[in-house]
Structure formats: C-alpha cells, structure tokens
mmCIF file of C-alpha atoms in Angstrom:
data_model
loop_
_atom_site.group_PDB
_atom_site.id
_atom_site.type_symbol
_atom_site.label_atom_id
_atom_site.label_comp_id
_atom_site.label_asym_id
_atom_site.label_seq_id
_atom_site.Cartn_x
_atom_site.Cartn_y
_atom_site.Cartn_z
ATOM 1 C CA MET U 1144 -25.979 -85.830 -2.911
ATOM 2 C CA LYS U 1145 -22.506 -84.495 -0.984
ATOM 3 C CA ARG U 1146 -22.037 -82.288 -4.501
ATOM 4 C CA PHE U 1147 -25.297 -81.017 -4.818
ATOM 5 C CA LYS U 1148 -25.356 -79.239 -0.930
ATOM 6 C CA GLN U 1149 -21.101 -78.034 -2.429
ATOM 7 C CA LEU U 1150 -23.091 -76.602 -4.583
ATOM 8 C CA ILE U 1151 -25.787 -75.212 -3.209
ATOM 9 C CA SER U 1152 -22.905 -73.953 -0.338
ATOM 10 C CA VAL U 1153 -21.541 -71.574 -3.446
ATOM 11 C CA ILE U 1154 -24.771 -70.248 -4.771
ATOM 12 C CA ALA U 1155 -25.239 -69.413 -1.304
ATOM 13 C CA ALA U 1156 -22.595 -68.256 -0.403
ATOM 14 C CA ALA U 1157 -22.218 -65.695 -3.691
ATOM 15 C CA ALA U 1158 -25.780 -64.469 -2.184
ATOM 16 C CA VAL U 1159 -24.526 -63.670 0.725
ATOM 17 C CA MET U 1160 -21.438 -61.591 -1.297
ATOM 18 C CA LEU U 1161 -23.785 -59.881 -3.363
ATOM 19 C CA GLY U 1162 -26.084 -59.363 -1.439
ATOM 20 C CA CYS U 1163 -23.443 -57.139 0.268
ATOM 21 C CA LEU U 1164 -21.512 -55.123 -2.678
ATOM 22 C CA CYS U 1165 -25.208 -54.722 -3.649
ATOM 23 C CA ALA U 1166 -26.471 -52.394 -0.518
ATOM 24 C CA PRO U 1167 -26.941 -49.267 -1.128
ATOM 25 C CA ALA U 1168 -23.769 -47.315 1.687
ATOM 26 C CA ALA U 1169 -24.955 -43.973 3.259
ATOM 27 C CA ALA U 1170 -24.524 -41.488 0.983
ATOM 28 C CA GLU U 1171 -22.055 -38.687 1.517
ATOM 29 C CA SER U 1172 -22.247 -35.321 0.695
ATOM 30 C CA PRO U 1173 -18.478 -34.437 -1.523
ATOM 31 C CA ALA U 1174 -17.077 -30.802 -1.104
ATOM 32 C CA GLY U 1175 -16.400 -28.351 -2.861
ATOM 33 C CA SER U 1176 -13.407 -26.135 -3.550
ATOM 34 C CA LEU U 1177 -13.115 -22.508 -2.939
ATOM 35 C CA THR U 1178 -10.231 -20.149 -5.390
ATOM 36 C CA VAL U 1179 -9.268 -16.749 -3.537
ATOM 37 C CA THR U 1180 -7.350 -14.849 -5.934
ATOM 38 C CA ILE U 1181 -5.703 -12.246 -3.181
ATOM 39 C CA GLN U 1182 -5.333 -8.570 -5.350
ATOM 40 C CA GLY U 1183 -2.512 -6.079 -4.992
ATOM 41 C CA ASN U 1184 0.609 -7.131 -6.811
ATOM 42 C CA ASN U 1185 -0.043 -4.897 -9.167
ATOM 43 C CA GLN U 1186 0.484 -2.543 -6.071
ATOM 44 C CA GLY U 1187 4.517 -3.316 -5.830
ATOM 45 C CA VAL U 1188 3.511 -4.707 -1.802
ATOM 46 C CA SER U 1189 3.615 -8.820 -2.500
ATOM 47 C CA THR U 1190 0.726 -10.713 -1.949
ATOM 48 C CA ALA U 1191 2.795 -13.936 -1.483
ATOM 49 C CA GLY U 1192 2.607 -16.108 2.137
ATOM 50 C CA ILE U 1193 -0.213 -14.058 3.342
ATOM 51 C CA THR U 1194 -2.751 -16.552 5.493
ATOM 52 C CA LEU U 1195 -6.384 -17.268 4.613
ATOM 53 C CA ASN U 1196 -8.109 -18.553 7.756
ATOM 54 C CA LEU U 1197 -12.113 -19.783 6.423
ATOM 55 C CA TYR U 1198 -14.978 -19.647 9.441
ATOM 56 C CA ARG U 1199 -18.432 -22.096 8.725
ATOM 57 C CA ILE U 1200 -21.105 -19.263 9.650
ATOM 58 C CA GLY U 1201 -24.050 -21.395 7.936
ATOM 59 C CA GLY U 1202 -25.922 -23.905 5.061
ATOM 60 C CA GLU U 1203 -28.039 -24.580 3.287
ATOM 61 C CA ASP U 1204 -31.881 -25.185 4.854
ATOM 62 C CA GLY U 1205 -33.101 -27.000 2.122
ATOM 63 C CA ASP U 1206 -32.798 -24.901 -0.869
ATOM 64 C CA THR U 1207 -31.601 -21.809 1.190
ATOM 65 C CA TRP U 1208 -28.671 -20.695 2.292
ATOM 66 C CA LYS U 1209 -29.069 -19.486 6.690
ATOM 67 C CA LEU U 1210 -26.972 -18.512 8.859
ATOM 68 C CA ASP U 1211 -25.778 -20.037 12.652
ATOM 69 C CA GLY U 1212 -27.075 -18.800 15.929
ATOM 70 C CA ALA U 1213 -25.848 -15.513 16.227
ATOM 71 C CA PHE U 1214 -24.159 -14.674 12.946
ATOM 72 C CA ALA U 1215 -28.527 -14.345 11.484
ATOM 73 C CA GLU U 1216 -28.010 -11.408 13.596
ATOM 74 C CA THR U 1217 -25.816 -9.766 11.459
ATOM 75 C CA GLY U 1218 -28.312 -8.433 8.132
ATOM 76 C CA TYR U 1219 -25.689 -11.132 6.861
ATOM 77 C CA MET U 1220 -28.481 -12.356 5.033
ATOM 78 C CA GLU U 1221 -31.255 -8.885 3.969
ATOM 79 C CA ALA U 1222 -27.186 -8.011 2.280
ATOM 80 C CA TRP U 1223 -26.644 -10.274 0.276
ATOM 81 C CA THR U 1224 -30.825 -11.071 -0.732
ATOM 82 C CA GLU U 1225 -30.016 -7.010 -1.969
ATOM 83 C CA GLN U 1226 -27.257 -6.799 -3.330
ATOM 84 C CA SER U 1227 -27.069 -3.826 -0.627
ATOM 85 C CA GLY U 1228 -23.241 -2.310 -0.640
ATOM 86 C CA ALA U 1229 -24.369 -0.297 1.907
ATOM 87 C CA LYS U 1230 -25.005 -3.057 3.808
ATOM 88 C CA MET U 1231 -23.024 -5.918 2.939
ATOM 89 C CA ARG U 1232 -19.883 -3.876 4.779
ATOM 90 C CA THR U 1233 -21.657 -3.624 7.994
ATOM 91 C CA ALA U 1234 -23.082 -6.554 8.420
ATOM 92 C CA LEU U 1235 -19.636 -7.909 7.725
ATOM 93 C CA ARG U 1236 -18.351 -6.342 10.475
ATOM 94 C CA ASN U 1237 -20.689 -7.799 12.538
ATOM 95 C CA ILE U 1238 -19.983 -11.076 11.576
ATOM 96 C CA ARG U 1239 -16.023 -10.424 12.430
ATOM 97 C CA GLY U 1240 -16.714 -9.476 15.535
ATOM 98 C CA ILE U 1241 -18.565 -12.496 16.576
ATOM 99 C CA VAL U 1242 -15.542 -13.645 15.087
ATOM 100 C CA ASN U 1243 -12.895 -12.437 17.429
ATOM 101 C CA THR U 1244 -15.049 -12.878 20.730
ATOM 102 C CA SER U 1245 -16.541 -16.018 20.201
ATOM 103 C CA GLY U 1246 -13.149 -17.863 20.157
ATOM 104 C CA MET U 1247 -14.090 -19.445 17.124
ATOM 105 C CA ASN U 1248 -11.327 -21.452 15.306
ATOM 106 C CA PRO U 1249 -11.044 -21.744 11.354
ATOM 107 C CA SER U 1250 -12.689 -24.182 9.765
ATOM 108 C CA ALA U 1251 -9.710 -24.055 6.668
ATOM 109 C CA ASN U 1252 -6.710 -22.016 6.116
ATOM 110 C CA ALA U 1253 -3.409 -21.998 3.861
ATOM 111 C CA LYS U 1254 -1.674 -19.867 2.005
ATOM 112 C CA SER U 1255 -0.769 -18.087 -0.937
ATOM 113 C CA ASN U 1256 1.197 -18.817 -3.169
ATOM 114 C CA ALA U 1257 4.060 -16.457 -5.087
ATOM 115 C CA ASN U 1258 0.961 -15.145 -6.500
ATOM 116 C CA GLY U 1259 -1.350 -14.119 -4.818
ATOM 117 C CA VAL U 1260 -3.277 -17.136 -5.153
ATOM 118 C CA ILE U 1261 -4.908 -19.544 -2.383
ATOM 119 C CA VAL U 1262 -6.988 -23.328 -3.748
ATOM 120 C CA PHE U 1263 -8.613 -24.267 -0.437
ATOM 121 C CA GLU U 1264 -10.412 -28.089 -1.860
ATOM 122 C CA SER U 1265 -12.530 -30.346 0.571
ATOM 123 C CA LEU U 1266 -14.716 -27.399 2.037
ATOM 124 C CA PRO U 1267 -18.042 -29.529 2.735
ATOM 125 C CA ARG U 1268 -20.636 -27.058 1.944
ATOM 126 C CA GLY U 1269 -21.742 -24.168 3.356
ATOM 127 C CA ILE U 1270 -21.429 -20.428 4.207
ATOM 128 C CA TYR U 1271 -17.935 -18.868 4.825
ATOM 129 C CA PHE U 1272 -16.388 -15.636 6.585
ATOM 130 C CA GLY U 1273 -12.973 -15.234 5.134
ATOM 131 C CA ILE U 1274 -10.537 -13.568 7.462
ATOM 132 C CA ALA U 1275 -6.558 -13.124 6.335
ATOM 133 C CA THR U 1276 -3.262 -13.050 8.153
ATOM 134 C CA GLY U 1277 -0.678 -12.416 8.068
ATOM 135 C CA VAL U 1278 -0.623 -9.279 6.136
ATOM 136 C CA PRO U 1279 2.495 -6.730 5.369
ATOM 137 C CA LYS U 1280 1.753 -3.823 7.403
ATOM 138 C CA GLU U 1281 1.571 -1.922 4.171
ATOM 139 C CA MET U 1282 -2.229 -3.159 3.331
ATOM 140 C CA THR U 1283 -5.240 -4.704 5.024
ATOM 141 C CA VAL U 1284 -7.098 -7.032 2.873
ATOM 142 C CA GLN U 1285 -11.116 -7.123 2.437
ATOM 143 C CA ASN U 1286 -12.893 -9.586 4.846
ATOM 144 C CA PHE U 1287 -14.970 -11.590 2.188
ATOM 145 C CA VAL U 1288 -18.067 -14.655 2.109
ATOM 146 C CA ALA U 1289 -18.222 -17.120 0.162
ATOM 147 C CA HIS U 1290 -21.444 -19.579 -0.069
ATOM 148 C CA ILE U 1291 -19.680 -23.660 -1.750
ATOM 149 C CA PRO U 1292 -22.587 -24.557 -2.238
ATOM 150 C CA GLU U 1293 -22.397 -28.800 -1.862
ATOM 151 C CA ALA U 1294 -19.855 -30.490 -5.096
ATOM 152 C CA GLY U 1295 -19.064 -27.523 -5.832
ATOM 153 C CA SER U 1296 -15.821 -25.118 -6.984
ATOM 154 C CA GLY U 1297 -15.989 -21.340 -6.119
ATOM 155 C CA LYS U 1298 -13.761 -18.726 -7.486
ATOM 156 C CA MET U 1299 -13.129 -14.868 -6.291
ATOM 157 C CA ASP U 1300 -10.716 -12.396 -5.290
ATOM 158 C CA ALA U 1301 -10.091 -10.647 -2.092
ATOM 159 C CA GLN U 1302 -8.683 -7.182 -2.188
ATOM 160 C CA ALA U 1303 -5.546 -6.333 -0.866
ATOM 161 C CA VAL U 1304 -5.535 -1.898 0.205
ATOM 162 C CA LEU U 1305 -2.830 0.293 0.679
ATOM 163 C CA LYS U 1306 -3.472 1.633 3.681
ATOM 164 C CA ASN U 1307 -3.026 5.111 3.630
ATOM 165 C CA ASN U 1308 0.390 6.856 4.248
ATOM 166 C CA VAL U 1309 0.592 9.365 6.103
ATOM 167 C CA THR U 1310 3.517 11.123 5.246
ATOM 168 C CA VAL U 1311 5.782 12.763 7.942
ATOM 169 C CA PRO U 1312 6.696 16.113 7.440
ATOM 170 C CA LYS U 1313 10.700 15.539 7.603
ATOM 171 C CA GLU U 1314 12.160 17.564 9.914
ATOM 172 C CA LYS U 1315 14.127 21.002 8.607
ATOM 173 C CA ASN U 1316 17.990 21.986 9.569
ATOM 174 C CA PRO U 1317 18.795 25.524 9.384
ATOM 175 C CA TYR U 1318 21.242 26.501 6.377
ATOM 176 C CA LYS U 1319 24.569 29.512 6.922
ATOM 177 C CA VAL U 1320 24.021 32.375 4.406
ATOM 178 C CA THR U 1321 28.361 32.484 3.758
ATOM 179 C CA ILE U 1322 29.162 36.265 2.052
ATOM 180 C CA ARG U 1323 33.500 37.007 1.909
ATOM 181 C CA TYR U 1324 34.191 41.190 0.665
ATOM 182 C CA ILE U 1325 36.633 41.228 -1.004
ATOM 183 C CA TYR U 1326 38.922 43.474 -3.030
ATOM 184 C CA GLU U 1327 40.050 42.785 -6.234
ATOM 185 C CA ASP U 1328 43.146 41.225 -5.425
ATOM 186 C CA GLY U 1329 41.913 39.117 -3.736
ATOM 187 C CA THR U 1330 42.615 40.713 0.466
ATOM 188 C CA PRO U 1331 39.932 41.535 2.712
ATOM 189 C CA ALA U 1332 37.450 43.783 1.960
ATOM 190 C CA HIS U 1333 35.640 43.660 5.308
ATOM 191 C CA GLN U 1334 33.993 40.689 7.404
ATOM 192 C CA THR U 1335 33.050 37.740 5.972
ATOM 193 C CA TYR U 1336 29.099 37.986 6.689
ATOM 194 C CA GLU U 1337 27.665 34.698 7.871
ATOM 195 C CA GLY U 1338 23.957 34.211 8.544
ATOM 196 C CA THR U 1339 21.572 31.492 10.534
ATOM 197 C CA TYR U 1340 18.367 30.435 8.119
ATOM 198 C CA TRP U 1341 15.723 28.197 8.011
ATOM 199 C CA PRO U 1342 14.275 26.573 4.095
ATOM 200 C CA ASP U 1343 12.496 28.732 3.018
ATOM 201 C CA ASP U 1344 13.662 32.083 4.837
ATOM 202 C CA ILE U 1345 14.244 34.783 3.926
ATOM 203 C CA TYR U 1346 18.215 36.239 3.686
ATOM 204 C CA ASP U 1347 18.582 39.771 3.359
ATOM 205 C CA VAL U 1348 21.489 41.728 3.085
ATOM 206 C CA TYR U 1349 22.541 44.932 1.986
ATOM 207 C CA SER U 1350 26.547 45.108 0.958
ATOM 208 C CA PRO U 1351 28.419 48.087 3.397
ATOM 209 C CA VAL U 1352 29.936 50.556 2.370
ATOM 210 C CA ILE U 1353 33.598 51.716 1.679
ATOM 211 C CA PRO U 1354 34.830 54.446 0.775
ATOM 212 C CA ASP U 1355 36.067 55.368 -3.095
ATOM 213 C CA TYR U 1356 34.689 51.370 -3.085
ATOM 214 C CA THR U 1357 32.142 49.685 -5.629
ATOM 215 C CA ALA U 1358 29.983 47.082 -4.362
ATOM 216 C CA SER U 1359 30.123 44.375 -7.058
ATOM 217 C CA ILE U 1360 26.888 43.570 -5.707
ATOM 218 C CA LEU U 1361 25.004 46.264 -3.705
ATOM 219 C CA ARG U 1362 22.125 43.495 -1.628
ATOM 220 C CA VAL U 1363 22.336 38.863 -1.897
ATOM 221 C CA ASN U 1364 18.547 38.259 -1.056
ATOM 222 C CA GLY U 1365 16.422 35.362 -1.679
ATOM 223 C CA VAL U 1366 14.742 32.908 -0.326
ATOM 224 C CA MET U 1367 16.751 30.531 1.634
ATOM 225 C CA PRO U 1368 16.861 26.871 -0.212
ATOM 226 C CA GLU U 1369 17.217 23.081 1.945
ATOM 227 C CA ARG U 1370 21.537 23.557 1.814
ATOM 228 C CA ASP U 1371 24.472 26.623 2.811
ATOM 229 C CA LEU U 1372 24.853 28.568 -0.185
ATOM 230 C CA GLN U 1373 28.225 31.392 -0.274
ATOM 231 C CA PHE U 1374 27.968 34.958 -2.398
ATOM 232 C CA THR U 1375 31.463 37.034 -3.216
ATOM 233 C CA VAL U 1376 31.065 40.222 -3.111
ATOM 234 C CA ILE U 1377 34.232 42.396 -4.900
ATOM 235 C CA TYR U 1378 34.450 46.168 -4.003
ATOM 236 C CA ILE U 1379 35.938 48.273 -6.886
ATOM 237 C CA ARG U 1380 38.215 51.522 -6.360
ATOM 238 C CA ASN U 1381 36.134 54.025 -7.602
ATOM 239 C CA ASP U 1382 37.399 55.410 -11.793
ATOM 240 C CA ASP U 1383 35.894 58.015 -13.481
ATOM 241 C CA SER U 1384 36.128 55.979 -16.801
ATOM 242 C CA ILE U 1385 35.406 53.240 -15.030
ATOM 243 C CA VAL U 1386 31.685 53.126 -15.198
ATOM 244 C CA ILE U 1387 29.952 49.951 -13.207
ATOM 245 C CA VAL U 1388 26.667 49.591 -13.624
ATOM 246 C CA ASN U 1389 24.119 46.488 -11.624
ATOM 247 C CA ILE U 1390 22.538 44.182 -13.299
ATOM 248 C CA PRO U 1391 19.749 43.349 -10.729
ATOM 249 C CA GLU U 1392 20.178 39.037 -10.306
ATOM 250 C CA TYR U 1393 17.739 36.878 -12.847
ATOM 251 C CA GLU U 1394 15.659 39.673 -14.128
ATOM 252 C CA THR U 1395 18.100 41.513 -16.437
ATOM 253 C CA PRO U 1396 18.975 39.188 -19.894
ATOM 254 C CA LEU U 1397 21.997 39.810 -21.536
ATOM 255 C CA GLY U 1398 21.356 40.137 -25.096
ATOM 256 C CA LEU U 1399 24.570 38.047 -25.923
ATOM 257 C CA GLY U 1400 23.636 37.478 -29.402
ATOM 258 C CA GLU U 1401 20.916 34.294 -29.883
ATOM 259 C CA LEU U 1402 21.085 33.092 -25.483
ATOM 260 C CA GLN U 1403 19.294 34.666 -23.650
ATOM 261 C CA MET U 1404 21.530 34.260 -20.194
ATOM 262 C CA HIS U 1405 20.961 35.356 -17.275
ATOM 263 C CA VAL U 1406 22.480 36.144 -14.567
ATOM 264 C CA GLY U 1407 23.152 33.682 -11.728
ATOM 265 C CA VAL U 1408 22.518 31.224 -14.863
ATOM 266 C CA CYS U 1409 25.089 28.799 -15.440
ATOM 267 C CA PHE U 1410 25.371 26.000 -18.580
ATOM 268 C CA GLU U 1411 28.462 24.143 -18.900
#
C-alpha cells in the first residue's frame, strides 16, 4: 500500500511537470531585419563610417499600415499609396521636421562598413524613418522610409548625392611684359620696356624708332596669359644690300619644305 501511494505521487508530479512544459507561453512578435546600402562610392567619396538612425514612426493596424501621432498628418500614407514622387518628397520633409523638433530618440542606429552597408537586426515590426549622420561634407544622404513586417526582412538603397560644388573664381594676379631692345652686338639700343597686365588683357607695344636702324619686330602685341612674357627686339643697321622683311607673327607660314612652321611656333 505504501509503495502504491509513492507511485501515485510520482505520477502526479510528472503530470504537473508535463503540464508546465505544455502550457502555451505568451506569444512574442518575431523581429525583422533591414539591410541598407548607402550608394555613393562610385562618386569618389567614401560612404564608410556613416551612422544611420532609424526612428519608428508607425506600425501595423491589423492588415493596414498606420502612422503614429503627428506623423499621420505628414501626408506620407497618401504619397505611399499613390506612389507620388512629389508628394513623397514633401512628406519626408514633414517627417524629418517632426523628428528634429520632437527630440525623439532613434529606435536603432548603426555605422556603415567599408562598402557603405548597414545591417539592422531585431527590428520590431513597424514603419521606420532613416536619417544619416556623420556624412562627409561633400555629400548628402537622402532620407527614406522602410516598412518592416513581422519576421520580415528588407533591403534598400539610401542614395548619397554629391553637393553642388560652387566654383570659387581663382584670384588672378597681374603679370609683366618685358621687352629688351638691343643692337646686333648685344648692346642696349633703347630703354627696356616693362608693363604690367592682367590675364586676358591686350598688350600692344610699338618698337621705338631709331634712326638708321630697323627693328626686327615692329610691334609686340597679343593677349596676356597667366605668366610673365619676355621679348627681345634686335635693331639692324640699314644697308641697301640687306632687305629686311617683317613677318607677322602667328600668321605667315615659313614654307620650310613640307614643314609648315609658323613664327612663334617652337618644336624640338
């Protein structure tokens, strides 16, 4: 009899344990995941180390997505339903304004790897708004909204856009035109000319007249480049047996056989 009672006690205890193991536990919503790739490496700017903050702004109401609180008035659901790009841009600006002014904390955040990829695990189902921080000053990363269903996973691209670079005009400096006037033996024939010009200015200097001599260049002129210029004008004594022909610069081919070289053109 005693042994029978002990057997009943063991069976009862086993039944209690089995009941505990088989009792239904409180159901938990399986978490979802989101993989975001920040597109921009092809523009020559690194997308590594950018922090992406996710803000939960809504969830599922039965079979319908629904935004929370003030986010419901941003026009997002209408834009999402109609797939309207113009309305979506307005809605995203409205959402960001609420996030910035409400002081709400992100539901999740993570940094991108060397390839600009960020993986979020264990995200409760809902609608998330993404804002990037720590972005290189040369670019902006567009905001986005992602819908994460129960136990679902998603992949999306966050476009990184280079900012419009404002070209600052390079400050120009003046440059000098120097013209030396010499005789054939190298001695000075006239005072050296020195003039200061800004780039793209026109310089136009007539060679001085020296009796009984003819200048090799009667007129030095052109458009000022971004560098100094130096010229040498040689004065040759007039002689009836010598004929001096002044050749306009950059215009007259010298006709050296098949070589069509022009005055002012140099080659090695």
